[in-house]
Short mmCIF file of C-alpha atoms and ligand atoms in Angstrom, two decimals:
data_model
loop_
_atom_site.label_atom_id
_atom_site.label_comp_id
_atom_site.label_asym_id
_atom_site.label_seq_id
_atom_site.Cartn_x
_atom_site.Cartn_y
_atom_site.Cartn_z
CA UNK A 1 0.25 0.22 0.12
CA UNK A 2 1.20 3.62 -0.86
CA UNK A 3 -0.78 6.06 0.73
CA UNK A 4 -0.98 9.53 -0.65
CA UNK A 5 -1.46 11.93 2.60
CA UNK A 6 0.83 11.66 5.32
CA UNK A 7 1.23 12.23 8.88
CA UNK A 8 2.29 15.96 9.72
CA UNK A 9 6.35 15.72 10.55
CA UNK A 10 5.07 17.13 14.16
CA UNK A 11 3.32 14.08 14.88
CA UNK A 12 6.06 12.02 13.24
CA UNK A 13 8.60 13.84 15.79
CA UNK A 14 6.33 13.33 18.62
CA UNK A 15 5.34 10.00 18.04
CA UNK A 16 9.41 8.97 17.81
CA UNK A 17 10.00 11.11 21.28
CA UNK A 18 7.03 8.89 22.75
CA UNK A 19 4.69 11.37 23.67
CA UNK A 20 1.70 11.06 22.15
CA UNK A 21 -1.52 10.40 24.11
CA UNK A 22 -3.31 6.99 23.77
CA UNK A 23 -5.85 7.55 21.38
CA UNK A 24 -3.94 9.93 18.60
CA UNK A 25 -1.10 7.31 19.38
CA UNK A 26 -3.44 4.53 18.20
CA UNK A 27 -4.31 5.91 14.83
CA UNK A 28 -0.67 7.23 13.69
CA UNK A 29 0.41 3.71 14.81
CA UNK A 30 -2.09 1.96 12.70
CA UNK A 31 -0.95 4.59 9.67
CA UNK A 32 2.71 3.67 10.64
CA UNK A 33 1.29 -0.38 9.96
CA UNK A 34 0.73 0.52 6.45
CA UNK A 35 2.98 3.19 5.55
CA UNK A 36 6.36 2.27 4.74
CA UNK A 37 7.03 6.52 3.68
CA UNK A 38 5.94 7.44 7.70
CA UNK A 39 7.81 4.54 8.87
CA UNK A 40 10.87 5.89 7.41
CA UNK A 41 10.10 9.10 8.29
CA UNK A 42 9.56 8.03 11.89
CA UNK A 43 13.38 6.29 11.93
CA UNK A 44 14.93 9.29 10.96
CA UNK A 45 13.00 11.30 13.84
CA UNK A 46 14.31 8.57 16.17
CA UNK A 47 17.77 9.34 15.30
CA UNK A 48 17.14 12.73 16.73
CA UNK A 49 16.34 10.79 19.68
CA UNK A 50 19.84 8.80 19.77
CA UNK A 51 21.80 11.64 19.06
CA UNK A 52 20.42 13.47 22.02
CA UNK A 53 20.99 10.09 23.97
CA UNK A 54 24.24 10.01 23.23
CA UNK A 55 24.69 13.75 24.39
CA UNK A 56 23.53 13.29 27.55
CA UNK A 57 25.29 13.83 30.58
CA UNK A 58 26.42 10.26 31.99
CA UNK A 59 24.99 9.07 35.62
CA UNK A 60 27.26 6.78 37.22
CA UNK A 61 26.14 3.43 37.34
CA UNK A 62 26.89 1.31 40.48
CA UNK A 63 28.93 -1.84 39.79
CA UNK A 64 25.91 -3.80 41.36
CA UNK A 65 24.04 -2.61 38.67
CA UNK A 66 26.66 -3.56 36.41
CA UNK A 67 27.07 -7.33 38.39
CA UNK A 68 23.15 -8.12 39.04
CA UNK A 69 23.02 -7.60 34.78
CA UNK A 70 25.70 -9.57 33.86
CA UNK A 71 25.05 -12.26 36.00
CA UNK A 72 21.48 -12.07 34.63
CA UNK A 73 22.69 -12.56 30.79
CA UNK A 74 23.23 -16.47 31.10
CA UNK A 75 19.55 -17.20 32.12
CA UNK A 76 18.03 -14.55 29.43
CA UNK A 77 15.87 -15.86 27.03
CA UNK A 78 16.20 -15.21 23.32
CA UNK A 79 13.82 -12.95 22.06
CA UNK A 80 11.55 -14.80 19.83
CA UNK A 81 11.30 -13.81 16.36
CA UNK A 82 7.76 -12.02 15.89
CA UNK A 83 6.14 -13.42 12.69
CA UNK A 84 6.34 -11.18 9.62
CA UNK A 85 2.93 -8.84 10.38
CA UNK A 86 0.98 -9.01 7.30
CA UNK A 87 1.14 -5.28 6.06
CA UNK A 88 -2.01 -5.17 3.98
CA UNK A 89 -4.59 -6.72 6.26
CA UNK A 90 -8.03 -5.07 6.27
CA UNK A 91 -7.41 -3.92 9.44
CA UNK A 92 -3.99 -2.84 10.62
CA UNK A 93 -2.45 -4.53 13.41
CA UNK A 94 -2.45 -2.11 15.72
CA UNK A 95 -6.59 -1.68 15.74
CA UNK A 96 -6.62 -5.22 15.04
CA UNK A 97 -5.66 -5.57 18.76
CA UNK A 98 -8.45 -3.80 19.82
CA UNK A 99 -10.89 -5.53 18.31
CA UNK A 100 -12.77 -8.48 19.57
CA UNK A 101 -14.71 -8.93 16.03
CA UNK A 102 -12.70 -10.08 12.87
CA UNK A 103 -15.23 -7.84 10.52
CA UNK A 104 -15.56 -4.85 10.93
CA UNK A 105 -19.49 -5.69 10.15
CA UNK A 106 -19.90 -7.14 12.99
CA UNK A 107 -19.26 -4.01 15.45
CA UNK A 108 -22.06 -2.92 17.35
CA UNK A 109 -22.72 0.30 15.61
CA UNK A 110 -24.58 3.07 16.69
CA UNK A 111 -26.57 4.64 14.11
CA UNK A 112 -25.74 8.92 14.48
CA UNK A 113 -27.62 10.64 11.40
CA UNK A 114 -28.95 8.67 8.43
CA UNK A 115 -25.86 7.26 6.63
CA UNK A 116 -23.92 7.66 9.32
CA UNK A 117 -22.90 5.32 12.13
CA UNK A 118 -19.91 5.13 14.58
CA UNK A 119 -18.35 2.93 17.20
CA UNK A 120 -16.59 4.20 20.27
CA UNK A 121 -13.20 2.23 21.22
CA UNK A 122 -12.63 1.93 24.64
CA UNK A 123 -9.44 3.09 25.60
CA UNK A 124 -7.44 3.09 29.08
CA UNK A 125 -9.43 5.45 31.73
CA UNK A 126 -6.06 7.62 31.86
CA UNK A 127 -6.37 8.33 27.92
CA UNK A 128 -7.21 11.96 27.23
CA UNK A 129 -8.11 11.24 24.43
CA UNK A 130 -11.55 9.28 22.29
CA UNK A 131 -11.11 6.99 19.29
CA UNK A 132 -13.95 6.19 16.88
CA UNK A 133 -14.82 4.43 13.78
CA UNK A 134 -17.22 6.17 11.62
CA UNK A 135 -18.75 4.67 8.77
CA UNK A 136 -20.43 7.25 6.00
CA UNK A 137 -22.71 5.94 3.54
CA UNK A 138 -21.96 7.01 -0.18
CA UNK A 139 -22.38 10.17 -1.45
CA UNK A 140 -23.21 11.56 2.54
CA UNK A 141 -21.71 14.43 3.92
CA UNK A 142 -20.38 14.85 7.42
CA UNK A 143 -21.29 18.58 8.66
CA UNK A 144 -18.56 21.10 8.21
CA UNK A 145 -16.75 21.33 11.49
CA UNK A 146 -13.64 23.00 12.68
CA UNK A 147 -11.85 20.59 14.46
CA UNK A 148 -11.23 22.72 18.30
CA UNK A 149 -8.68 20.62 19.33
CA UNK A 150 -5.94 17.49 17.66
CA UNK A 151 -7.88 15.09 15.40
CA UNK A 152 -6.13 12.68 13.44
CA UNK A 153 -8.20 10.31 10.62
CA UNK A 154 -7.20 7.25 8.84
CA UNK A 155 -9.05 6.24 5.74
CA UNK A 156 -9.79 2.34 6.44
CA UNK A 157 -12.30 1.38 3.46
CA UNK A 158 -13.78 3.82 1.15
CA UNK A 159 -13.09 7.18 0.45
CA UNK A 160 -13.99 10.65 1.10
CA UNK A 161 -13.08 13.62 -0.81
CA UNK A 162 -12.82 17.77 0.85
CA UNK A 163 -11.19 21.15 -0.50
CA UNK A 164 -7.71 19.36 0.31
CA UNK A 165 -8.20 16.26 -2.07
CA UNK A 166 -8.80 12.63 -1.85
CA UNK A 167 -8.47 10.43 0.92
CA UNK A 168 -8.37 6.82 0.44
CA UNK A 169 -7.84 3.47 2.19
CA UNK A 170 -4.26 4.31 4.17
CA UNK A 171 -4.55 8.04 3.75
CA UNK A 172 -4.00 9.58 6.79
CA UNK A 173 -5.41 13.29 7.60
CA UNK A 174 -3.71 15.16 10.28
CA UNK A 175 -5.15 18.51 10.05
CA UNK A 176 -4.24 21.56 12.31
CA UNK A 177 -7.34 22.80 14.81
CA UNK A 178 -7.94 25.71 12.71
CA UNK A 179 -8.76 23.82 9.65
CA UNK A 180 -12.53 23.50 9.06
CA UNK A 181 -13.34 20.89 6.27
CA UNK A 182 -16.29 19.11 4.87
CA UNK A 183 -15.61 15.55 4.13
CA UNK A 184 -18.38 13.58 1.31
CA UNK A 185 -17.99 10.31 1.28
CA UNK A 186 -17.75 8.83 -2.67
CA UNK A 187 -20.19 7.01 -4.51
CA UNK A 188 -20.21 3.27 -4.34
CA UNK A 189 -19.00 2.38 -0.97
CA UNK A 190 -19.53 3.05 2.82
CA UNK A 191 -16.36 5.37 3.85
CA UNK A 192 -14.59 3.73 6.84
CA UNK A 193 -12.37 6.14 9.04
CA UNK A 194 -10.74 5.91 12.48
CA UNK A 195 -10.96 9.15 14.38
CA UNK A 196 -8.88 9.88 16.96
CA UNK A 197 -10.05 13.58 18.76
CA UNK A 198 -7.94 15.10 21.82
CA UNK A 199 -9.47 17.96 23.29
CA UNK A 200 -7.32 20.80 23.85
CA UNK A 201 -5.91 21.27 27.69
CA UNK A 202 -7.36 24.94 27.46
CA UNK A 203 -10.34 24.66 27.09
CA UNK A 204 -11.97 23.54 29.64
CA UNK A 205 -15.06 25.66 29.77
CA UNK A 206 -18.75 23.84 29.47
CA UNK A 207 -19.28 26.46 27.71
CA UNK A 208 -15.88 25.94 24.97
CA UNK A 209 -17.27 22.24 24.63
CA UNK A 210 -20.83 23.56 23.62
CA UNK A 211 -19.02 25.33 20.75
CA UNK A 212 -17.18 22.16 19.79
CA UNK A 213 -20.49 20.91 17.90
CA UNK A 214 -18.42 18.03 16.42
CA UNK A 215 -16.36 16.78 19.17
CA UNK A 216 -18.69 14.12 20.44
CA UNK A 217 -19.98 13.41 16.96
CA UNK B 1 32.32 17.12 -4.42
CA UNK B 2 35.77 15.86 -3.21
CA UNK B 3 37.35 13.01 -5.45
CA UNK B 4 39.82 12.10 -3.46
CA UNK B 5 42.45 9.05 -4.26
CA UNK B 6 45.20 7.35 -2.29
CA UNK B 7 47.05 4.21 -4.14
CA UNK B 8 49.11 3.37 -1.16
CA UNK B 9 45.58 2.57 0.90
CA UNK B 10 44.27 0.34 -0.99
CA UNK B 11 40.93 1.58 0.34
CA UNK B 12 38.02 2.08 -2.46
CA UNK B 13 36.08 5.29 -2.23
CA UNK B 14 32.53 4.39 -1.74
CA UNK B 15 30.41 7.74 -1.05
CA UNK B 16 31.10 11.27 -2.16
CA UNK B 17 29.30 14.10 -0.30
CA UNK B 18 29.75 17.53 -0.04
CA UNK B 19 32.57 19.59 1.14
CA UNK B 20 35.51 17.93 2.49
CA UNK B 21 34.14 14.69 3.93
CA UNK B 22 35.15 11.38 2.32
CA UNK B 23 34.24 8.00 3.04
CA UNK B 24 36.06 4.70 2.46
CA UNK B 25 35.04 0.70 3.08
CA UNK B 26 37.97 -1.69 3.32
CA UNK B 27 37.47 -4.06 1.04
CA UNK B 28 35.29 -6.96 2.45
CA UNK B 29 34.71 -5.25 5.88
CA UNK B 30 32.11 -2.84 6.78
CA UNK B 31 34.57 -0.53 8.86
CA UNK B 32 34.19 2.95 7.61
CA UNK B 33 37.27 5.23 8.07
CA UNK B 34 36.82 9.40 7.50
CA UNK B 35 40.32 10.84 5.99
CA UNK B 36 40.78 14.35 5.03
CA UNK B 37 39.36 16.16 7.85
CA UNK B 38 41.84 18.76 10.11
CA UNK B 39 39.62 20.78 12.24
CA UNK B 40 38.55 19.99 15.99
CA UNK B 41 34.85 19.53 14.99
CA UNK B 42 36.01 17.01 12.34
CA UNK B 43 37.82 15.23 14.06
CA UNK B 44 35.10 14.39 16.95
CA UNK B 45 32.86 13.56 13.91
CA UNK B 46 35.92 11.46 12.99
CA UNK B 47 35.63 9.65 16.39
CA UNK B 48 31.91 9.18 16.19
CA UNK B 49 32.31 7.70 12.59
CA UNK B 50 34.63 5.26 14.43
CA UNK B 51 33.15 4.77 17.52
CA UNK B 52 29.66 3.91 15.75
CA UNK B 53 31.79 1.05 13.70
CA UNK B 54 32.49 0.14 16.82
CA UNK B 55 28.91 -0.15 18.46
CA UNK B 56 28.14 -1.89 15.01
CA UNK B 57 30.48 -4.87 15.57
CA UNK B 58 29.62 -5.49 18.99
CA UNK B 59 26.37 -5.69 18.27
CA UNK B 60 26.94 -8.18 15.54
CA UNK B 61 28.91 -9.81 18.53
CA UNK B 62 26.59 -9.95 20.94
CA UNK B 63 24.41 -11.20 18.27
CA UNK B 64 26.21 -13.67 16.43
CA UNK B 65 28.46 -15.12 19.15
CA UNK B 66 26.09 -14.34 22.17
CA UNK B 67 29.89 -12.37 22.98
CA UNK B 68 29.29 -10.77 27.11
CA UNK B 69 32.81 -8.91 26.55
CA UNK B 70 31.33 -6.99 23.54
CA UNK B 71 28.10 -6.39 25.61
CA UNK B 72 29.64 -5.33 28.77
CA UNK B 73 31.70 -3.13 26.09
CA UNK B 74 28.07 -1.55 25.51
CA UNK B 75 27.43 -2.05 28.83
CA UNK B 76 29.68 0.96 30.01
CA UNK B 77 28.82 3.22 27.28
CA UNK B 78 25.00 3.11 27.12
CA UNK B 79 24.49 2.20 30.56
CA UNK B 80 25.36 5.54 32.03
CA UNK B 81 23.51 7.29 29.21
CA UNK B 82 20.34 5.18 30.01
CA UNK B 83 20.35 6.29 33.59
CA UNK B 84 20.34 9.88 33.00
CA UNK B 85 17.75 9.33 30.34
CA UNK B 86 15.38 7.18 32.77
CA UNK B 87 16.13 9.84 35.44
CA UNK B 88 14.97 13.06 33.62
CA UNK B 89 11.27 11.30 33.96
CA UNK B 90 11.55 11.93 38.34
CA UNK B 91 12.16 7.98 38.45
CA UNK B 92 14.78 8.00 41.74
CA UNK B 93 18.50 6.29 41.36
CA UNK B 94 17.37 3.23 42.41
CA UNK B 95 14.29 2.72 40.01
CA UNK B 96 16.99 4.09 37.00
CA UNK B 97 19.11 1.44 37.61
CA UNK B 98 16.25 -1.63 37.74
CA UNK B 99 15.38 0.05 34.59
CA UNK B 100 18.85 0.03 33.01
CA UNK B 101 19.58 -3.22 33.76
CA UNK B 102 16.00 -4.23 31.99
CA UNK B 103 16.98 -2.20 29.33
CA UNK B 104 20.25 -3.65 28.91
CA UNK B 105 19.19 -6.91 28.96
CA UNK B 106 17.03 -6.37 26.26
CA UNK B 107 19.65 -5.62 24.23
CA UNK B 108 20.87 -8.77 24.98
CA UNK B 109 17.93 -10.76 23.94
CA UNK B 110 16.97 -8.59 20.87
CA UNK B 111 20.72 -8.18 19.51
CA UNK B 112 19.49 -10.33 16.22
CA UNK B 113 16.54 -8.04 15.29
CA UNK B 114 18.98 -4.76 15.09
CA UNK B 115 19.25 -3.90 11.48
CA UNK B 116 22.12 -1.69 10.80
CA UNK B 117 20.89 -0.51 7.67
CA UNK B 118 18.15 1.21 9.88
CA UNK B 119 19.85 3.48 11.75
CA UNK B 120 22.52 3.87 14.53
CA UNK B 121 23.07 1.65 17.22
CA UNK B 122 22.73 4.64 19.90
CA UNK B 123 19.41 5.00 18.13
CA UNK B 124 17.84 1.35 18.42
CA UNK B 125 19.46 1.68 22.25
CA UNK B 126 17.07 5.23 22.44
CA UNK B 127 14.13 3.27 21.25
CA UNK B 128 14.77 0.63 23.75
CA UNK B 129 14.86 2.84 26.70
CA UNK B 130 11.58 5.16 25.37
CA UNK B 131 9.72 1.68 25.21
CA UNK B 132 10.38 1.33 28.63
CA UNK B 133 10.00 4.59 29.78
CA UNK B 134 6.02 4.41 27.99
CA UNK B 135 5.68 1.03 29.79
CA UNK B 136 7.21 1.34 33.40
CA UNK B 137 7.86 4.94 34.57
CA UNK B 138 4.12 6.80 32.65
CA UNK B 139 2.07 4.01 33.54
CA UNK B 140 -1.03 6.73 33.75
CA UNK B 141 -0.93 7.50 30.06
CA UNK B 142 0.28 4.39 27.55
CA UNK B 143 0.95 4.85 23.99
CA UNK B 144 0.45 2.53 21.50
CA UNK B 145 3.67 1.54 19.35
CA UNK B 146 4.36 -0.45 16.26
CA UNK B 147 7.40 -2.77 15.77
CA UNK B 148 8.47 -1.09 12.87
CA UNK B 149 10.17 -3.61 11.63
CA UNK B 150 7.70 -6.34 11.77
CA UNK B 151 6.29 -4.38 8.81
CA UNK B 152 9.42 -4.10 6.79
CA UNK B 153 9.28 -5.78 3.15
CA UNK B 154 12.11 -6.85 1.33
CA UNK B 155 11.07 -3.98 -1.22
CA UNK B 156 11.48 -1.47 1.68
CA UNK B 157 15.27 -2.44 2.23
CA UNK B 158 17.36 1.15 1.82
CA UNK B 159 19.76 0.44 -1.92
CA UNK B 160 22.96 -0.58 -0.99
CA UNK B 161 24.41 3.03 -1.17
CA UNK B 162 21.80 4.21 1.34
CA UNK B 163 22.87 1.36 4.05
CA UNK B 164 26.65 3.07 3.83
CA UNK B 165 25.30 6.28 4.06
CA UNK B 166 23.10 5.71 7.02
CA UNK B 167 26.88 4.43 8.38
CA UNK B 168 27.53 7.93 9.00
CA UNK B 169 24.08 8.59 10.39
CA UNK B 170 25.67 9.59 14.28
CA UNK B 171 27.82 11.78 12.99
CA UNK B 172 25.51 13.65 10.40
CA UNK B 173 22.67 13.40 13.52
CA UNK B 174 25.02 15.30 15.98
CA UNK B 175 25.76 18.05 13.06
CA UNK B 176 22.03 18.44 12.49
CA UNK B 177 21.41 18.68 16.46
CA UNK B 178 24.37 21.07 16.33
CA UNK B 179 22.93 23.21 13.46
CA UNK B 180 19.63 24.31 14.00
CA UNK B 181 18.92 27.21 16.53
CA UNK B 182 18.36 26.77 19.94
CA UNK B 183 14.80 27.47 19.91
CA UNK B 184 14.00 24.14 17.91
CA UNK B 185 16.49 22.49 20.21
CA UNK B 186 15.17 23.51 23.29
CA UNK B 187 11.76 21.47 22.43
CA UNK B 188 13.75 18.38 20.99
CA UNK B 189 15.17 17.86 24.23
CA UNK B 190 11.63 18.76 26.10
CA UNK B 191 10.49 16.11 23.83
CA UNK B 192 12.65 13.20 23.61
CA UNK B 193 14.38 13.71 26.85
CA UNK B 194 12.23 15.33 29.11
CA UNK B 195 8.75 13.28 27.94
CA UNK B 196 6.55 16.08 27.42
CA UNK B 197 3.84 16.14 24.85
CA UNK B 198 3.34 18.95 22.35
CA UNK B 199 0.28 20.82 24.73
CA UNK B 200 2.81 20.38 27.42
CA UNK B 201 5.68 21.88 25.96
CA UNK B 202 3.55 24.65 25.25
CA UNK B 203 2.27 25.46 28.48
CA UNK B 204 6.25 24.77 30.03
CA UNK B 205 7.35 27.74 27.10
CA UNK B 206 4.25 29.52 27.06
CA UNK B 207 4.02 29.79 23.62
CA UNK B 208 1.26 28.84 21.42
CA UNK B 209 0.93 25.14 20.17
CA UNK B 210 1.02 26.23 17.00
CA UNK B 211 4.85 27.13 17.42
CA UNK B 212 5.63 24.23 19.15
CA UNK B 213 4.42 22.41 15.67
CA UNK B 214 5.92 24.54 13.61
CA UNK B 215 9.44 24.36 15.58
CA UNK B 216 9.52 20.45 15.32
CA UNK B 217 8.65 20.92 11.57
CA UNK B 218 11.40 23.07 11.13
CA UNK B 219 14.09 20.87 13.55
CA UNK B 220 12.76 17.98 11.10
CA UNK B 221 13.28 19.27 7.53
CA UNK B 222 16.47 20.22 8.70
CA UNK B 223 17.38 16.83 9.95
CA UNK B 224 16.15 15.38 6.63
CA UNK B 225 18.33 17.68 4.15
CA UNK B 226 21.37 16.55 6.29
CA UNK B 227 19.99 12.97 6.01
CA UNK B 228 19.11 13.49 2.46
CA UNK B 229 15.85 11.88 3.29
CA UNK B 230 13.44 11.94 0.39
CA UNK B 231 10.49 13.48 0.12
ZN1 ZN C 301 2.24 7.67 5.41
#
């Protein structure tokens, strides 16, 4: 698979640093499972981590720590090489781990509007964001909305169009929070989107939340 | 473009880069030597390339021969840096040493997974420390990670020239880190070392989130130009 729309470079860096929230991290990891180009980008960003590690001042490690580590080598089993992942599976690996069904059709979808259904993932209680699956019927539009927070969307099936372009399977929309868009699903098949939403920490008031009509889609 | 030839060394030039940065490869051996450098900065880059070549050969000995002496050399270099890295996230010295031990045991067990063509030893060990920090210290928020190597296909493998170029990665990355403006470097430190999310950095520095992101993009763009990554 060679996606056409990729992760923002600031997202690539935050992923490599390990600082993304669970919700956005899940969608990012799912895109990476499908996208060789962004995997290369993550590796380059990780090299910055390696370079910074090299430049850290050394903290003295006790003889005890060294001795314990050396003593453990004998009994340390070798890492078992994982079976190669399926790069083009219907559902990307990091997402599949959260699903109890093999087929997305079997999820308990909730109807939200004519032609629009949604499924909410359960994340850890401490996750700041939410992850949803959206199923948009052919030709259906999602109302125009801004984001009022971080939002990253991965297309799992079908395609939609907005003023930025066409987003098909494997493409990711990693948009700045001030971008407004009005996606319309292409004719022919449902568009299935995996959406991570993280509310900005600085908008805490209920009034402000009410002004973000689509956050809870 | 510099073309450098020295019949007496028997070394074959394989990579030419802009500036007086000429690399050689010994026949049938992957150790890189960098010639024609005079300034202190270049000397230190040269040391880094040689150091990185040594790390790679130590990793190979650990992976293939289960060589404890080679492992202990890696421990001597990396354990104090990992401890420093882990202690940035509020860990006490005792917990930090437990995690250093865990990280270094992971190096021993996973050595066979290290792929020299895909990055330096320092970078690989950074990812082990990072994953451990996510799993063991920052329990309140877990970030899903994908094992990048699990998804690599043969067709993704970088061409031979690129593998050679990657062997200089460490010196190029330190060049990149040295060449970016302080305000970008600060954001990288807060992300990679202090483990702060973009929104936390914005709050700490009292700047808009968008500024944090644009500084990250600039820093990454700078690195890409130096590593010559497309696109
Ligand atoms: Zn991508």
